[in-house]
């Protein structure tokens, strides 16, 4: 058997034995949204370290666990803490949790993250709906033998961020009175922030926000047939935009400041795309 698929099924069996739960929607909680898992009706949680073969998250401020529960009556699984490529994992490990949530039964994936604003019309604290992404600066998570059980070898990427869900989310944001930008996310490997020259390059390529996590997750999810939505919290202006130096402290401070608004939008969004509002 393909070793990547073998690892995946081992993790999946380990989860099923410990906490069988069938989510409809999966959620990756980025910086500032970690507390979101406390706002759902929790049914149980499972630390990543208790899942056989699961890669570990090491970044400060991220709790590494799946939280299972309900947003109203929508069954959800949240990733509280994600696996970043810059931690040194193989890309197949970085996206393993996404594939696991698919195997658990999730059909929709909400990706959230912190990102640096490249578009000069943005401000720290803005929320940006991801319309599309540029992932060419990091390796594809689909490299290697194809996981035929998950999706096709040559995966179409025309509508990675589901167009219908994007329009639902924009309408939802208007209804709940939360301003929402829409733009293109570019993934850099990190962990260092970008240079001003890299950000100018990214702007020339058509990117509006830069981050270190989400595009590879969207690829794996889309490959596996999930409908994907992504929302970035613009925590800072990207390198060189204002001349100010970047810091993880600023990223966290903005993410915390915006977290209630972000949580409100995510809840309304989950209900709306599930046809509950
Ligand atoms: N660049 C990359 N990732 C980020 C940034 C940034 O400016 N801010 C938060 N995550």
PDB file of N, CA, C and O in Angstrom, residues 19-60:
ATOM      1  N   UNK A  19     -12.654   8.025  19.453  1.00  0.00           N
ATOM      2  CA  UNK A  19     -13.741   8.995  19.475  1.00  0.00           C
ATOM      3  C   UNK A  19     -14.476   9.015  18.135  1.00  0.00           C
ATOM      4  O   UNK A  19     -14.213   9.872  17.297  1.00  0.00           O
ATOM      5  N   UNK A  20     -15.384   8.085  17.937  1.00  0.00           N
ATOM      6  CA  UNK A  20     -16.088   8.079  16.659  1.00  0.00           C
ATOM      7  C   UNK A  20     -17.061   9.256  16.586  1.00  0.00           C
ATOM      8  O   UNK A  20     -17.838   9.457  17.509  1.00  0.00           O
ATOM      9  N   UNK A  21     -16.954  10.052  15.575  1.00  0.00           N
ATOM     10  CA  UNK A  21     -17.801  11.234  15.410  1.00  0.00           C
ATOM     11  C   UNK A  21     -17.807  11.532  13.929  1.00  0.00           C
ATOM     12  O   UNK A  21     -16.759  11.466  13.290  1.00  0.00           O
ATOM     13  N   UNK A  22     -18.974  11.862  13.380  1.00  0.00           N
ATOM     14  CA  UNK A  22     -19.001  12.132  11.937  1.00  0.00           C
ATOM     15  C   UNK A  22     -19.292  13.611  11.663  1.00  0.00           C
ATOM     16  O   UNK A  22     -20.444  14.029  11.705  1.00  0.00           O
ATOM     17  N   UNK A  23     -18.226  14.406  11.433  1.00  0.00           N
ATOM     18  CA  UNK A  23     -18.438  15.825  11.177  1.00  0.00           C
ATOM     19  C   UNK A  23     -18.927  16.055   9.751  1.00  0.00           C
ATOM     20  O   UNK A  23     -18.632  15.271   8.853  1.00  0.00           O
ATOM     21  N   UNK A  24     -19.665  17.146   9.584  1.00  0.00           N
ATOM     22  CA  UNK A  24     -20.092  17.534   8.234  1.00  0.00           C
ATOM     23  C   UNK A  24     -19.156  18.637   7.733  1.00  0.00           C
ATOM     24  O   UNK A  24     -18.851  18.730   6.571  1.00  0.00           O
ATOM     25  N   UNK A  25     -18.708  19.447   8.703  1.00  0.00           N
ATOM     26  CA  UNK A  25     -17.856  20.585   8.369  1.00  0.00           C
ATOM     27  C   UNK A  25     -16.567  20.496   9.182  1.00  0.00           C
ATOM     28  O   UNK A  25     -16.602  20.165  10.363  1.00  0.00           O
ATOM     29  N   UNK A  26     -15.467  20.788   8.519  1.00  0.00           N
ATOM     30  CA  UNK A  26     -14.166  20.817   9.196  1.00  0.00           C
ATOM     31  C   UNK A  26     -13.682  22.259   9.236  1.00  0.00           C
ATOM     32  O   UNK A  26     -13.993  23.061   8.347  1.00  0.00           O
ATOM     33  N   UNK A  27     -12.932  22.555  10.277  1.00  0.00           N
ATOM     34  CA  UNK A  27     -12.518  23.936  10.498  1.00  0.00           C
ATOM     35  C   UNK A  27     -11.060  23.938  10.956  1.00  0.00           C
ATOM     36  O   UNK A  27     -10.709  23.210  11.899  1.00  0.00           O
ATOM     37  N   UNK A  28     -10.225  24.713  10.290  1.00  0.00           N
ATOM     38  CA  UNK A  28      -8.846  24.871  10.756  1.00  0.00           C
ATOM     39  C   UNK A  28      -8.745  26.236  11.418  1.00  0.00           C
ATOM     40  O   UNK A  28      -9.020  27.263  10.781  1.00  0.00           O
ATOM     41  N   UNK A  29      -8.390  26.230  12.700  1.00  0.00           N
ATOM     42  CA  UNK A  29      -8.378  27.477  13.460  1.00  0.00           C
ATOM     43  C   UNK A  29      -7.000  28.115  13.420  1.00  0.00           C
ATOM     44  O   UNK A  29      -6.034  27.571  13.957  1.00  0.00           O
ATOM     45  N   UNK A  30      -6.916  29.267  12.778  1.00  0.00           N
ATOM     46  CA  UNK A  30      -5.646  29.989  12.711  1.00  0.00           C
ATOM     47  C   UNK A  30      -5.462  30.863  13.936  1.00  0.00           C
ATOM     48  O   UNK A  30      -6.272  30.835  14.869  1.00  0.00           O
ATOM     49  N   UNK A  31      -4.389  31.660  13.918  1.00  0.00           N
ATOM     50  CA  UNK A  31      -4.090  32.560  15.037  1.00  0.00           C
ATOM     51  C   UNK A  31      -5.317  33.395  15.373  1.00  0.00           C
ATOM     52  O   UNK A  31      -5.964  33.929  14.477  1.00  0.00           O
ATOM     53  N   UNK A  32      -5.611  33.490  16.657  1.00  0.00           N
ATOM     54  CA  UNK A  32      -6.721  34.332  17.095  1.00  0.00           C
ATOM     55  C   UNK A  32      -8.045  33.592  17.119  1.00  0.00           C
ATOM     56  O   UNK A  32      -8.983  34.029  17.760  1.00  0.00           O
ATOM     57  N   UNK A  33      -8.116  32.466  16.422  1.00  0.00           N
ATOM     58  CA  UNK A  33      -9.377  31.714  16.422  1.00  0.00           C
ATOM     59  C   UNK A  33      -9.282  30.456  17.279  1.00  0.00           C
ATOM     60  O   UNK A  33     -10.227  29.688  17.347  1.00  0.00           O
ATOM     61  N   UNK A  34      -8.121  30.253  17.895  1.00  0.00           N
ATOM     62  CA  UNK A  34      -7.909  29.057  18.703  1.00  0.00           C
ATOM     63  C   UNK A  34      -9.018  28.871  19.733  1.00  0.00           C
ATOM     64  O   UNK A  34      -9.459  27.763  20.009  1.00  0.00           O
ATOM     65  N   UNK A  35      -9.511  30.001  20.271  1.00  0.00           N
ATOM     66  CA  UNK A  35     -10.553  29.962  21.290  1.00  0.00           C
ATOM     67  C   UNK A  35     -11.910  29.586  20.732  1.00  0.00           C
ATOM     68  O   UNK A  35     -12.842  29.329  21.500  1.00  0.00           O
ATOM     69  N   UNK A  36     -12.018  29.546  19.405  1.00  0.00           N
ATOM     70  CA  UNK A  36     -13.315  29.263  18.788  1.00  0.00           C
ATOM     71  C   UNK A  36     -13.859  27.915  19.251  1.00  0.00           C
ATOM     72  O   UNK A  36     -15.069  27.755  19.436  1.00  0.00           O
ATOM     73  N   UNK A  37     -12.933  26.973  19.449  1.00  0.00           N
ATOM     74  CA  UNK A  37     -13.355  25.621  19.819  1.00  0.00           C
ATOM     75  C   UNK A  37     -14.127  25.636  21.136  1.00  0.00           C
ATOM     76  O   UNK A  37     -14.965  24.774  21.378  1.00  0.00           O
ATOM     77  N   UNK A  38     -13.862  26.654  21.994  1.00  0.00           N
ATOM     78  CA  UNK A  38     -14.598  26.722  23.255  1.00  0.00           C
ATOM     79  C   UNK A  38     -16.014  27.238  23.059  1.00  0.00           C
ATOM     80  O   UNK A  38     -16.848  27.149  23.953  1.00  0.00           O
ATOM     81  N   UNK A  39     -16.272  27.829  21.883  1.00  0.00           N
ATOM     82  CA  UNK A  39     -17.599  28.420  21.659  1.00  0.00           C
ATOM     83  C   UNK A  39     -18.580  27.417  21.052  1.00  0.00           C
ATOM     84  O   UNK A  39     -19.757  27.700  20.931  1.00  0.00           O
ATOM     85  N   UNK A  40     -18.100  26.243  20.668  1.00  0.00           N
ATOM     86  CA  UNK A  40     -19.017  25.258  20.087  1.00  0.00           C
ATOM     87  C   UNK A  40     -19.526  24.328  21.201  1.00  0.00           C
ATOM     88  O   UNK A  40     -18.980  24.329  22.308  1.00  0.00           O
ATOM     89  N   UNK A  41     -20.576  23.581  20.910  1.00  0.00           N
ATOM     90  CA  UNK A  41     -21.074  22.594  21.884  1.00  0.00           C
ATOM     91  C   UNK A  41     -20.181  21.361  21.757  1.00  0.00           C
ATOM     92  O   UNK A  41     -20.322  20.565  20.834  1.00  0.00           O
ATOM     93  N   UNK A  42     -19.212  21.269  22.684  1.00  0.00           N
ATOM     94  CA  UNK A  42     -18.152  20.264  22.529  1.00  0.00           C
ATOM     95  C   UNK A  42     -18.641  18.866  22.929  1.00  0.00           C
ATOM     96  O   UNK A  42     -19.250  18.690  23.978  1.00  0.00           O
ATOM     97  N   UNK A  43     -18.363  17.920  22.066  1.00  0.00           N
ATOM     98  CA  UNK A  43     -18.687  16.510  22.342  1.00  0.00           C
ATOM     99  C   UNK A  43     -17.472  15.733  22.820  1.00  0.00           C
ATOM    100  O   UNK A  43     -17.600  14.706  23.473  1.00  0.00           O
ATOM    101  N   UNK A  44     -16.292  16.228  22.438  1.00  0.00           N
ATOM    102  CA  UNK A  44     -15.074  15.539  22.847  1.00  0.00           C
ATOM    103  C   UNK A  44     -13.876  16.124  22.114  1.00  0.00           C
ATOM    104  O   UNK A  44     -14.034  16.920  21.188  1.00  0.00           O
ATOM    105  N   UNK A  45     -12.689  15.773  22.582  1.00  0.00           N
ATOM    106  CA  UNK A  45     -11.499  16.240  21.879  1.00  0.00           C
ATOM    107  C   UNK A  45     -10.428  15.160  21.935  1.00  0.00           C
ATOM    108  O   UNK A  45     -10.476  14.265  22.788  1.00  0.00           O
ATOM    109  N   UNK A  46      -9.515  15.275  21.018  1.00  0.00           N
ATOM    110  CA  UNK A  46      -8.473  14.259  20.912  1.00  0.00           C
ATOM    111  C   UNK A  46      -7.150  14.966  20.624  1.00  0.00           C
ATOM    112  O   UNK A  46      -7.028  15.666  19.606  1.00  0.00           O
ATOM    113  N   UNK A  47      -6.195  14.840  21.552  1.00  0.00           N
ATOM    114  CA  UNK A  47      -4.878  15.452  21.325  1.00  0.00           C
ATOM    115  C   UNK A  47      -4.194  14.748  20.159  1.00  0.00           C
ATOM    116  O   UNK A  47      -4.255  13.512  20.068  1.00  0.00           O
ATOM    117  N   UNK A  48      -3.521  15.526  19.328  1.00  0.00           N
ATOM    118  CA  UNK A  48      -2.826  14.926  18.181  1.00  0.00           C
ATOM    119  C   UNK A  48      -1.843  13.850  18.656  1.00  0.00           C
ATOM    120  O   UNK A  48      -1.660  12.838  18.009  1.00  0.00           O
ATOM    121  N   UNK A  49      -1.225  14.124  19.826  1.00  0.00           N
ATOM    122  CA  UNK A  49      -0.179  13.189  20.281  1.00  0.00           C
ATOM    123  C   UNK A  49      -0.755  11.822  20.666  1.00  0.00           C
ATOM    124  O   UNK A  49      -0.014  10.854  20.790  1.00  0.00           O
ATOM    125  N   UNK A  50      -2.070  11.766  20.845  1.00  0.00           N
ATOM    126  CA  UNK A  50      -2.687  10.478  21.191  1.00  0.00           C
ATOM    127  C   UNK A  50      -3.153   9.704  19.961  1.00  0.00           C
ATOM    128  O   UNK A  50      -3.747   8.638  20.082  1.00  0.00           O
ATOM    129  N   UNK A  51      -2.919  10.281  18.776  1.00  0.00           N
ATOM    130  CA  UNK A  51      -3.292   9.589  17.538  1.00  0.00           C
ATOM    131  C   UNK A  51      -2.035   8.942  16.966  1.00  0.00           C
ATOM    132  O   UNK A  51      -1.037   9.632  16.731  1.00  0.00           O
ATOM    133  N   UNK A  52      -2.109   7.659  16.763  1.00  0.00           N
ATOM    134  CA  UNK A  52      -0.944   6.904  16.291  1.00  0.00           C
ATOM    135  C   UNK A  52      -0.452   7.441  14.947  1.00  0.00           C
ATOM    136  O   UNK A  52      -1.229   7.541  13.983  1.00  0.00           O
ATOM    137  N   UNK A  53       0.827   7.855  14.896  1.00  0.00           N
ATOM    138  CA  UNK A  53       1.428   8.281  13.628  1.00  0.00           C
ATOM    139  C   UNK A  53       1.203   9.725  13.255  1.00  0.00           C
ATOM    140  O   UNK A  53       1.646  10.180  12.205  1.00  0.00           O
ATOM    141  N   UNK A  54       0.533  10.484  14.116  1.00  0.00           N
ATOM    142  CA  UNK A  54       0.185  11.864  13.776  1.00  0.00           C
ATOM    143  C   UNK A  54       1.378  12.814  13.944  1.00  0.00           C
ATOM    144  O   UNK A  54       2.062  12.762  14.963  1.00  0.00           O
ATOM    145  N   UNK A  55       1.637  13.696  12.951  1.00  0.00           N
ATOM    146  CA  UNK A  55       2.724  14.681  13.127  1.00  0.00           C
ATOM    147  C   UNK A  55       2.373  15.668  14.242  1.00  0.00           C
ATOM    148  O   UNK A  55       1.211  15.986  14.439  1.00  0.00           O
ATOM    149  N   UNK A  56       3.369  16.135  14.970  1.00  0.00           N
ATOM    150  CA  UNK A  56       3.113  17.029  16.122  1.00  0.00           C
ATOM    151  C   UNK A  56       3.298  18.496  15.757  1.00  0.00           C
ATOM    152  O   UNK A  56       4.211  18.843  15.028  1.00  0.00           O
ATOM    153  N   UNK A  57       2.476  19.361  16.335  1.00  0.00           N
ATOM    154  CA  UNK A  57       2.615  20.806  16.152  1.00  0.00           C
ATOM    155  C   UNK A  57       3.431  21.373  17.301  1.00  0.00           C
ATOM    156  O   UNK A  57       3.221  21.014  18.448  1.00  0.00           O
ATOM    157  N   UNK A  58       4.355  22.257  16.967  1.00  0.00           N
ATOM    158  CA  UNK A  58       5.272  22.733  18.011  1.00  0.00           C
ATOM    159  C   UNK A  58       5.191  24.242  18.245  1.00  0.00           C
ATOM    160  O   UNK A  58       5.838  24.768  19.134  1.00  0.00           O
ATOM    161  N   UNK A  59       4.406  24.938  17.426  1.00  0.00           N
ATOM    162  CA  UNK A  59       4.424  26.401  17.501  1.00  0.00           C
ATOM    163  C   UNK A  59       3.713  26.894  18.756  1.00  0.00           C
ATOM    164  O   UNK A  59       2.643  26.428  19.107  1.00  0.00           O
ATOM    165  N   UNK A  60       4.365  27.857  19.386  1.00  0.00           N
ATOM    166  CA  UNK A  60       3.841  28.474  20.593  1.00  0.00           C
ATOM    167  C   UNK A  60       2.434  29.023  20.342  1.00  0.00           C
ATOM    168  O   UNK A  60       2.171  29.603  19.306  1.00  0.00           O
TER     169      UNK A  60
END
